[in-house]
Amino acid sequence: MLITEFNVTVTHAQVVVFERPPKAYEWTDDHVAQGFLFSPGDVSFGVPDHDGVCRIQIYSNEKFVLDDLCLWAVQIPFEVRGDFIDVGTVSETRKVHIDRDNYNLTFSAYDGLGIDGDCTFLLKLFFSNDTNPSFAIIKNGIGVTTDRVLRVDADEMS
């Protein structure tokens, strides 16, 4: 079920999802290749450099289904412990209510100009309940250049 959608100007080439304010982490070549940087409680998803705004859509209690229009997609485990999470960019986030649970969080990207017409990328986040969530590269493409997960940890910037 689509619970919210909004437009953002993606800064620092990433979309963030977190429960607690994230620390500053060092993106490695492996993180860039797999399209995400993960630390328990927060994740950053890479978005290629582009002009224009992106639209973020957030779905709750709905499993991601891969289709031919998807440019790339990755999945990470995400536990929601509080009443709200933050979703957005490094410079601007929105509070979103997601029920407390363990989820497979899937980040998928689409050509926004081809689908919606007024945004560069349509970025969909799916929170799907799962008792045993896992990491996965669902589809590689311009935002994901590997077919397997390379790192499930992150190093703080010094």
mmCIF file with all atom_site columns, C-alpha atoms in Angstrom:
data_model
loop_
_atom_site.group_PDB
_atom_site.id
_atom_site.type_symbol
_atom_site.label_atom_id
_atom_site.label_alt_id
_atom_site.label_comp_id
_atom_site.label_asym_id
_atom_site.label_entity_id
_atom_site.label_seq_id
_atom_site.pdbx_PDB_ins_code
_atom_site.Cartn_x
_atom_site.Cartn_y
_atom_site.Cartn_z
_atom_site.occupancy
_atom_site.B_iso_or_equiv
_atom_site.pdbx_formal_charge
_atom_site.auth_seq_id
_atom_site.auth_comp_id
_atom_site.auth_asym_id
_atom_site.auth_atom_id
_atom_site.pdbx_PDB_model_num
ATOM 1   C CA . MET A 1 1   ? 0.000  0.000   0.000   1.00 0.00 ? 1   MET A CA 1
ATOM 2   C CA . LEU A 1 2   ? 1.382  3.389   -0.994  1.00 0.00 ? 2   LEU A CA 1
ATOM 3   C CA . ILE A 1 3   ? 1.556  5.430   2.220   1.00 0.00 ? 3   ILE A CA 1
ATOM 4   C CA . THR A 1 4   ? 3.234  8.620   1.006   1.00 0.00 ? 4   THR A CA 1
ATOM 5   C CA . GLU A 1 5   ? 5.088  10.198  -1.877  1.00 0.00 ? 5   GLU A CA 1
ATOM 6   C CA . PHE A 1 6   ? 7.040  13.401  -2.273  1.00 0.00 ? 6   PHE A CA 1
ATOM 7   C CA . ASN A 1 7   ? 9.566  15.106  -4.537  1.00 0.00 ? 7   ASN A CA 1
ATOM 8   C CA . VAL A 1 8   ? 13.158 15.716  -3.463  1.00 0.00 ? 8   VAL A CA 1
ATOM 9   C CA . THR A 1 9   ? 16.302 17.206  -4.874  1.00 0.00 ? 9   THR A CA 1
ATOM 10  C CA . VAL A 1 10  ? 18.819 14.442  -4.235  1.00 0.00 ? 10  VAL A CA 1
ATOM 11  C CA . THR A 1 11  ? 21.953 15.776  -2.553  1.00 0.00 ? 11  THR A CA 1
ATOM 12  C CA . HIS A 1 12  ? 25.257 13.949  -2.132  1.00 0.00 ? 12  HIS A CA 1
ATOM 13  C CA . ALA A 1 13  ? 24.001 11.339  -4.663  1.00 0.00 ? 13  ALA A CA 1
ATOM 14  C CA . GLN A 1 14  ? 22.054 9.410   -2.029  1.00 0.00 ? 14  GLN A CA 1
ATOM 15  C CA . VAL A 1 15  ? 18.666 8.783   -0.471  1.00 0.00 ? 15  VAL A CA 1
ATOM 16  C CA . VAL A 1 16  ? 18.725 8.043   3.261   1.00 0.00 ? 16  VAL A CA 1
ATOM 17  C CA . VAL A 1 17  ? 16.454 6.012   5.538   1.00 0.00 ? 17  VAL A CA 1
ATOM 18  C CA . PHE A 1 18  ? 17.102 6.061   9.274   1.00 0.00 ? 18  PHE A CA 1
ATOM 19  C CA . GLU A 1 19  ? 15.636 5.821   12.761  1.00 0.00 ? 19  GLU A CA 1
ATOM 20  C CA . ARG A 1 20  ? 18.449 7.605   14.532  1.00 0.00 ? 20  ARG A CA 1
ATOM 21  C CA . PRO A 1 21  ? 20.593 10.381  13.107  1.00 0.00 ? 21  PRO A CA 1
ATOM 22  C CA . PRO A 1 22  ? 23.166 8.616   10.951  1.00 0.00 ? 22  PRO A CA 1
ATOM 23  C CA . LYS A 1 23  ? 26.885 8.981   11.449  1.00 0.00 ? 23  LYS A CA 1
ATOM 24  C CA . ALA A 1 24  ? 29.153 10.097  8.637   1.00 0.00 ? 24  ALA A CA 1
ATOM 25  C CA . TYR A 1 25  ? 30.316 6.998   6.794   1.00 0.00 ? 25  TYR A CA 1
ATOM 26  C CA . GLU A 1 26  ? 32.955 6.488   4.137   1.00 0.00 ? 26  GLU A CA 1
ATOM 27  C CA . TRP A 1 27  ? 31.566 5.142   0.848   1.00 0.00 ? 27  TRP A CA 1
ATOM 28  C CA . THR A 1 28  ? 33.945 2.567   -0.638  1.00 0.00 ? 28  THR A CA 1
ATOM 29  C CA . ASP A 1 29  ? 34.066 1.305   -4.228  1.00 0.00 ? 29  ASP A CA 1
ATOM 30  C CA . ASP A 1 30  ? 32.154 -1.782  -3.012  1.00 0.00 ? 30  ASP A CA 1
ATOM 31  C CA . HIS A 1 31  ? 29.360 0.367   -1.546  1.00 0.00 ? 31  HIS A CA 1
ATOM 32  C CA . VAL A 1 32  ? 29.077 2.339   -4.788  1.00 0.00 ? 32  VAL A CA 1
ATOM 33  C CA . ALA A 1 33  ? 28.998 -0.854  -6.883  1.00 0.00 ? 33  ALA A CA 1
ATOM 34  C CA . GLN A 1 34  ? 26.218 -2.431  -4.789  1.00 0.00 ? 34  GLN A CA 1
ATOM 35  C CA . GLY A 1 35  ? 24.217 0.798   -4.584  1.00 0.00 ? 35  GLY A CA 1
ATOM 36  C CA . PHE A 1 36  ? 23.951 1.078   -0.807  1.00 0.00 ? 36  PHE A CA 1
ATOM 37  C CA . LEU A 1 37  ? 25.822 1.686   2.433   1.00 0.00 ? 37  LEU A CA 1
ATOM 38  C CA . PHE A 1 38  ? 24.310 -0.099  5.436   1.00 0.00 ? 38  PHE A CA 1
ATOM 39  C CA . SER A 1 39  ? 24.627 0.260   9.177   1.00 0.00 ? 39  SER A CA 1
ATOM 40  C CA . PRO A 1 40  ? 21.979 -1.120  11.566  1.00 0.00 ? 40  PRO A CA 1
ATOM 41  C CA . GLY A 1 41  ? 19.293 1.541   11.913  1.00 0.00 ? 41  GLY A CA 1
ATOM 42  C CA . ASP A 1 42  ? 20.293 3.544   8.868   1.00 0.00 ? 42  ASP A CA 1
ATOM 43  C CA . VAL A 1 43  ? 20.967 3.022   5.192   1.00 0.00 ? 43  VAL A CA 1
ATOM 44  C CA . SER A 1 44  ? 21.996 5.222   2.284   1.00 0.00 ? 44  SER A CA 1
ATOM 45  C CA . PHE A 1 45  ? 21.009 4.262   -1.254  1.00 0.00 ? 45  PHE A CA 1
ATOM 46  C CA . GLY A 1 46  ? 23.102 5.601   -4.106  1.00 0.00 ? 46  GLY A CA 1
ATOM 47  C CA . VAL A 1 47  ? 21.460 7.648   -6.853  1.00 0.00 ? 47  VAL A CA 1
ATOM 48  C CA . PRO A 1 48  ? 23.508 8.483   -9.969  1.00 0.00 ? 48  PRO A CA 1
ATOM 49  C CA . ASP A 1 49  ? 24.307 12.127  -10.615 1.00 0.00 ? 49  ASP A CA 1
ATOM 50  C CA . HIS A 1 50  ? 21.467 13.760  -12.551 1.00 0.00 ? 50  HIS A CA 1
ATOM 51  C CA . ASP A 1 51  ? 19.610 16.986  -13.195 1.00 0.00 ? 51  ASP A CA 1
ATOM 52  C CA . GLY A 1 52  ? 16.158 17.652  -11.785 1.00 0.00 ? 52  GLY A CA 1
ATOM 53  C CA . VAL A 1 53  ? 14.082 16.321  -8.942  1.00 0.00 ? 53  VAL A CA 1
ATOM 54  C CA . CYS A 1 54  ? 13.223 12.755  -8.004  1.00 0.00 ? 54  CYS A CA 1
ATOM 55  C CA . ARG A 1 55  ? 9.973  11.421  -6.633  1.00 0.00 ? 55  ARG A CA 1
ATOM 56  C CA . ILE A 1 56  ? 10.101 9.054   -3.642  1.00 0.00 ? 56  ILE A CA 1
ATOM 57  C CA . GLN A 1 57  ? 7.207  6.654   -3.066  1.00 0.00 ? 57  GLN A CA 1
ATOM 58  C CA . ILE A 1 58  ? 7.000  4.643   0.169   1.00 0.00 ? 58  ILE A CA 1
ATOM 59  C CA . TYR A 1 59  ? 5.028  1.410   0.383   1.00 0.00 ? 59  TYR A CA 1
ATOM 60  C CA . SER A 1 60  ? 4.247  -0.455  3.610   1.00 0.00 ? 60  SER A CA 1
ATOM 61  C CA . ASN A 1 61  ? 3.264  -4.104  3.996   1.00 0.00 ? 61  ASN A CA 1
ATOM 62  C CA . GLU A 1 62  ? 3.729  -4.703  0.298   1.00 0.00 ? 62  GLU A CA 1
ATOM 63  C CA . LYS A 1 63  ? 6.286  -6.968  -1.335  1.00 0.00 ? 63  LYS A CA 1
ATOM 64  C CA . PHE A 1 64  ? 8.378  -5.634  -4.179  1.00 0.00 ? 64  PHE A CA 1
ATOM 65  C CA . VAL A 1 65  ? 7.707  -7.266  -7.545  1.00 0.00 ? 65  VAL A CA 1
ATOM 66  C CA . LEU A 1 66  ? 10.343 -6.806  -10.236 1.00 0.00 ? 66  LEU A CA 1
ATOM 67  C CA . ASP A 1 67  ? 9.059  -5.581  -13.597 1.00 0.00 ? 67  ASP A CA 1
ATOM 68  C CA . ASP A 1 68  ? 10.617 -4.630  -16.941 1.00 0.00 ? 68  ASP A CA 1
ATOM 69  C CA . LEU A 1 69  ? 10.526 -0.892  -16.155 1.00 0.00 ? 69  LEU A CA 1
ATOM 70  C CA . CYS A 1 70  ? 12.787 -1.202  -13.090 1.00 0.00 ? 70  CYS A CA 1
ATOM 71  C CA . LEU A 1 71  ? 16.286 0.197   -13.735 1.00 0.00 ? 71  LEU A CA 1
ATOM 72  C CA . TRP A 1 72  ? 17.879 -1.290  -10.590 1.00 0.00 ? 72  TRP A CA 1
ATOM 73  C CA . ALA A 1 73  ? 16.815 -2.686  -7.211  1.00 0.00 ? 73  ALA A CA 1
ATOM 74  C CA . VAL A 1 74  ? 18.465 -3.746  -3.946  1.00 0.00 ? 74  VAL A CA 1
ATOM 75  C CA . GLN A 1 75  ? 17.145 -5.194  -0.691  1.00 0.00 ? 75  GLN A CA 1
ATOM 76  C CA . ILE A 1 76  ? 18.429 -4.768  2.865   1.00 0.00 ? 76  ILE A CA 1
ATOM 77  C CA . PRO A 1 77  ? 17.180 -5.876  6.297   1.00 0.00 ? 77  PRO A CA 1
ATOM 78  C CA . PHE A 1 78  ? 15.687 -3.019  8.299   1.00 0.00 ? 78  PHE A CA 1
ATOM 79  C CA . GLU A 1 79  ? 14.253 -3.096  11.815  1.00 0.00 ? 79  GLU A CA 1
ATOM 80  C CA . VAL A 1 80  ? 11.823 -0.371  12.853  1.00 0.00 ? 80  VAL A CA 1
ATOM 81  C CA . ARG A 1 81  ? 11.888 0.047   16.644  1.00 0.00 ? 81  ARG A CA 1
ATOM 82  C CA . GLY A 1 82  ? 10.135 3.392   17.084  1.00 0.00 ? 82  GLY A CA 1
ATOM 83  C CA . ASP A 1 83  ? 7.060  5.111   15.730  1.00 0.00 ? 83  ASP A CA 1
ATOM 84  C CA . PHE A 1 84  ? 8.720  6.985   12.875  1.00 0.00 ? 84  PHE A CA 1
ATOM 85  C CA . ILE A 1 85  ? 11.624 6.763   10.473  1.00 0.00 ? 85  ILE A CA 1
ATOM 86  C CA . ASP A 1 86  ? 13.213 9.543   8.437   1.00 0.00 ? 86  ASP A CA 1
ATOM 87  C CA . VAL A 1 87  ? 13.347 9.282   4.649   1.00 0.00 ? 87  VAL A CA 1
ATOM 88  C CA . GLY A 1 88  ? 14.843 11.736  2.194   1.00 0.00 ? 88  GLY A CA 1
ATOM 89  C CA . THR A 1 89  ? 18.222 13.204  1.397   1.00 0.00 ? 89  THR A CA 1
ATOM 90  C CA . VAL A 1 90  ? 21.263 14.220  3.398   1.00 0.00 ? 90  VAL A CA 1
ATOM 91  C CA . SER A 1 91  ? 19.914 17.774  3.616   1.00 0.00 ? 91  SER A CA 1
ATOM 92  C CA . GLU A 1 92  ? 16.150 17.162  3.920   1.00 0.00 ? 92  GLU A CA 1
ATOM 93  C CA . THR A 1 93  ? 14.112 14.295  5.360   1.00 0.00 ? 93  THR A CA 1
ATOM 94  C CA . ARG A 1 94  ? 10.489 13.595  6.177   1.00 0.00 ? 94  ARG A CA 1
ATOM 95  C CA . LYS A 1 95  ? 9.145  11.641  9.121   1.00 0.00 ? 95  LYS A CA 1
ATOM 96  C CA . VAL A 1 96  ? 7.163  8.599   8.013   1.00 0.00 ? 96  VAL A CA 1
ATOM 97  C CA . HIS A 1 97  ? 5.197  6.230   10.242  1.00 0.00 ? 97  HIS A CA 1
ATOM 98  C CA . ILE A 1 98  ? 6.104  2.574   9.706   1.00 0.00 ? 98  ILE A CA 1
ATOM 99  C CA . ASP A 1 99  ? 4.852  -0.081  12.143  1.00 0.00 ? 99  ASP A CA 1
ATOM 100 C CA . ARG A 1 100 ? 7.461  -1.597  14.440  1.00 0.00 ? 100 ARG A CA 1
ATOM 101 C CA . ASP A 1 101 ? 8.712  -4.822  12.868  1.00 0.00 ? 101 ASP A CA 1
ATOM 102 C CA . ASN A 1 102 ? 11.505 -6.479  10.888  1.00 0.00 ? 102 ASN A CA 1
ATOM 103 C CA . TYR A 1 103 ? 11.423 -5.731  7.179   1.00 0.00 ? 103 TYR A CA 1
ATOM 104 C CA . ASN A 1 104 ? 13.018 -6.423  3.886   1.00 0.00 ? 104 ASN A CA 1
ATOM 105 C CA . LEU A 1 105 ? 13.476 -2.859  2.665   1.00 0.00 ? 105 LEU A CA 1
ATOM 106 C CA . THR A 1 106 ? 13.663 -2.771  -1.118  1.00 0.00 ? 106 THR A CA 1
ATOM 107 C CA . PHE A 1 107 ? 14.917 0.306   -2.958  1.00 0.00 ? 107 PHE A CA 1
ATOM 108 C CA . SER A 1 108 ? 14.034 0.350   -6.650  1.00 0.00 ? 108 SER A CA 1
ATOM 109 C CA . ALA A 1 109 ? 14.556 2.990   -9.328  1.00 0.00 ? 109 ALA A CA 1
ATOM 110 C CA . TYR A 1 110 ? 12.644 3.837   -12.491 1.00 0.00 ? 110 TYR A CA 1
ATOM 111 C CA . ASP A 1 111 ? 12.969 6.362   -15.305 1.00 0.00 ? 111 ASP A CA 1
ATOM 112 C CA . GLY A 1 112 ? 10.823 9.157   -13.917 1.00 0.00 ? 112 GLY A CA 1
ATOM 113 C CA . LEU A 1 113 ? 10.596 10.985  -17.228 1.00 0.00 ? 113 LEU A CA 1
ATOM 114 C CA . GLY A 1 114 ? 9.235  7.889   -18.954 1.00 0.00 ? 114 GLY A CA 1
ATOM 115 C CA . ILE A 1 115 ? 6.788  6.928   -16.195 1.00 0.00 ? 115 ILE A CA 1
ATOM 116 C CA . ASP A 1 116 ? 5.758  10.153  -14.549 1.00 0.00 ? 116 ASP A CA 1
ATOM 117 C CA . GLY A 1 117 ? 7.058  12.827  -16.868 1.00 0.00 ? 117 GLY A CA 1
ATOM 118 C CA . ASP A 1 118 ? 8.091  15.393  -14.255 1.00 0.00 ? 118 ASP A CA 1
ATOM 119 C CA . CYS A 1 119 ? 10.992 13.792  -12.371 1.00 0.00 ? 119 CYS A CA 1
ATOM 120 C CA . THR A 1 120 ? 14.353 12.313  -13.319 1.00 0.00 ? 120 THR A CA 1
ATOM 121 C CA . PHE A 1 121 ? 13.984 9.149   -11.234 1.00 0.00 ? 121 PHE A CA 1
ATOM 122 C CA . LEU A 1 122 ? 10.996 7.565   -9.540  1.00 0.00 ? 122 LEU A CA 1
ATOM 123 C CA . LEU A 1 123 ? 12.462 5.921   -6.404  1.00 0.00 ? 123 LEU A CA 1
ATOM 124 C CA . LYS A 1 124 ? 10.302 3.350   -4.627  1.00 0.00 ? 124 LYS A CA 1
ATOM 125 C CA . LEU A 1 125 ? 10.871 2.046   -1.091  1.00 0.00 ? 125 LEU A CA 1
ATOM 126 C CA . PHE A 1 126 ? 9.017  -1.138  -0.119  1.00 0.00 ? 126 PHE A CA 1
ATOM 127 C CA . PHE A 1 127 ? 8.810  -2.192  3.547   1.00 0.00 ? 127 PHE A CA 1
ATOM 128 C CA . SER A 1 128 ? 7.839  -5.868  3.498   1.00 0.00 ? 128 SER A CA 1
ATOM 129 C CA . ASN A 1 129 ? 7.445  -7.711  6.829   1.00 0.00 ? 129 ASN A CA 1
ATOM 130 C CA . ASP A 1 130 ? 9.850  -10.625 7.146   1.00 0.00 ? 130 ASP A CA 1
ATOM 131 C CA . THR A 1 131 ? 10.958 -12.690 10.141  1.00 0.00 ? 131 THR A CA 1
ATOM 132 C CA . ASN A 1 132 ? 14.304 -13.345 8.444   1.00 0.00 ? 132 ASN A CA 1
ATOM 133 C CA . PRO A 1 133 ? 15.165 -10.279 6.321   1.00 0.00 ? 133 PRO A CA 1
ATOM 134 C CA . SER A 1 134 ? 18.218 -10.407 4.072   1.00 0.00 ? 134 SER A CA 1
ATOM 135 C CA . PHE A 1 135 ? 20.518 -8.497  1.735   1.00 0.00 ? 135 PHE A CA 1
ATOM 136 C CA . ALA A 1 136 ? 20.137 -8.938  -2.028  1.00 0.00 ? 136 ALA A CA 1
ATOM 137 C CA . ILE A 1 137 ? 20.951 -7.364  -5.348  1.00 0.00 ? 137 ILE A CA 1
ATOM 138 C CA . ILE A 1 138 ? 17.635 -7.854  -7.132  1.00 0.00 ? 138 ILE A CA 1
ATOM 139 C CA . LYS A 1 139 ? 18.583 -6.137  -10.387 1.00 0.00 ? 139 LYS A CA 1
ATOM 140 C CA . ASN A 1 140 ? 21.775 -4.391  -11.380 1.00 0.00 ? 140 ASN A CA 1
ATOM 141 C CA . GLY A 1 141 ? 21.776 -1.402  -13.718 1.00 0.00 ? 141 GLY A CA 1
ATOM 142 C CA . ILE A 1 142 ? 23.040 2.185   -13.834 1.00 0.00 ? 142 ILE A CA 1
ATOM 143 C CA . GLY A 1 143 ? 22.844 2.541   -10.033 1.00 0.00 ? 143 GLY A CA 1
ATOM 144 C CA . VAL A 1 144 ? 24.152 -0.951  -9.192  1.00 0.00 ? 144 VAL A CA 1
ATOM 145 C CA . THR A 1 145 ? 27.084 -2.437  -11.105 1.00 0.00 ? 145 THR A CA 1
ATOM 146 C CA . THR A 1 146 ? 27.497 -5.769  -9.296  1.00 0.00 ? 146 THR A CA 1
ATOM 147 C CA . ASP A 1 147 ? 25.236 -8.800  -9.128  1.00 0.00 ? 147 ASP A CA 1
ATOM 148 C CA . ARG A 1 148 ? 26.077 -9.657  -5.508  1.00 0.00 ? 148 ARG A CA 1
ATOM 149 C CA . VAL A 1 149 ? 26.254 -7.885  -2.147  1.00 0.00 ? 149 VAL A CA 1
ATOM 150 C CA . LEU A 1 150 ? 29.863 -6.915  -1.421  1.00 0.00 ? 150 LEU A CA 1
ATOM 151 C CA . ARG A 1 151 ? 29.682 -5.235  2.024   1.00 0.00 ? 151 ARG A CA 1
ATOM 152 C CA . VAL A 1 152 ? 27.133 -5.227  4.834   1.00 0.00 ? 152 VAL A CA 1
ATOM 153 C CA . ASP A 1 153 ? 29.098 -2.887  7.090   1.00 0.00 ? 153 ASP A CA 1
ATOM 154 C CA . ALA A 1 154 ? 30.257 0.717   7.009   1.00 0.00 ? 154 ALA A CA 1
ATOM 155 C CA . ASP A 1 155 ? 33.319 2.555   8.290   1.00 0.00 ? 155 ASP A CA 1
ATOM 156 C CA . GLU A 1 156 ? 32.889 5.897   10.032  1.00 0.00 ? 156 GLU A CA 1
ATOM 157 C CA . MET A 1 157 ? 34.704 8.831   8.496   1.00 0.00 ? 157 MET A CA 1
ATOM 158 C CA . SER A 1 158 ? 37.753 9.847   10.474  1.00 0.00 ? 158 SER A CA 1
#
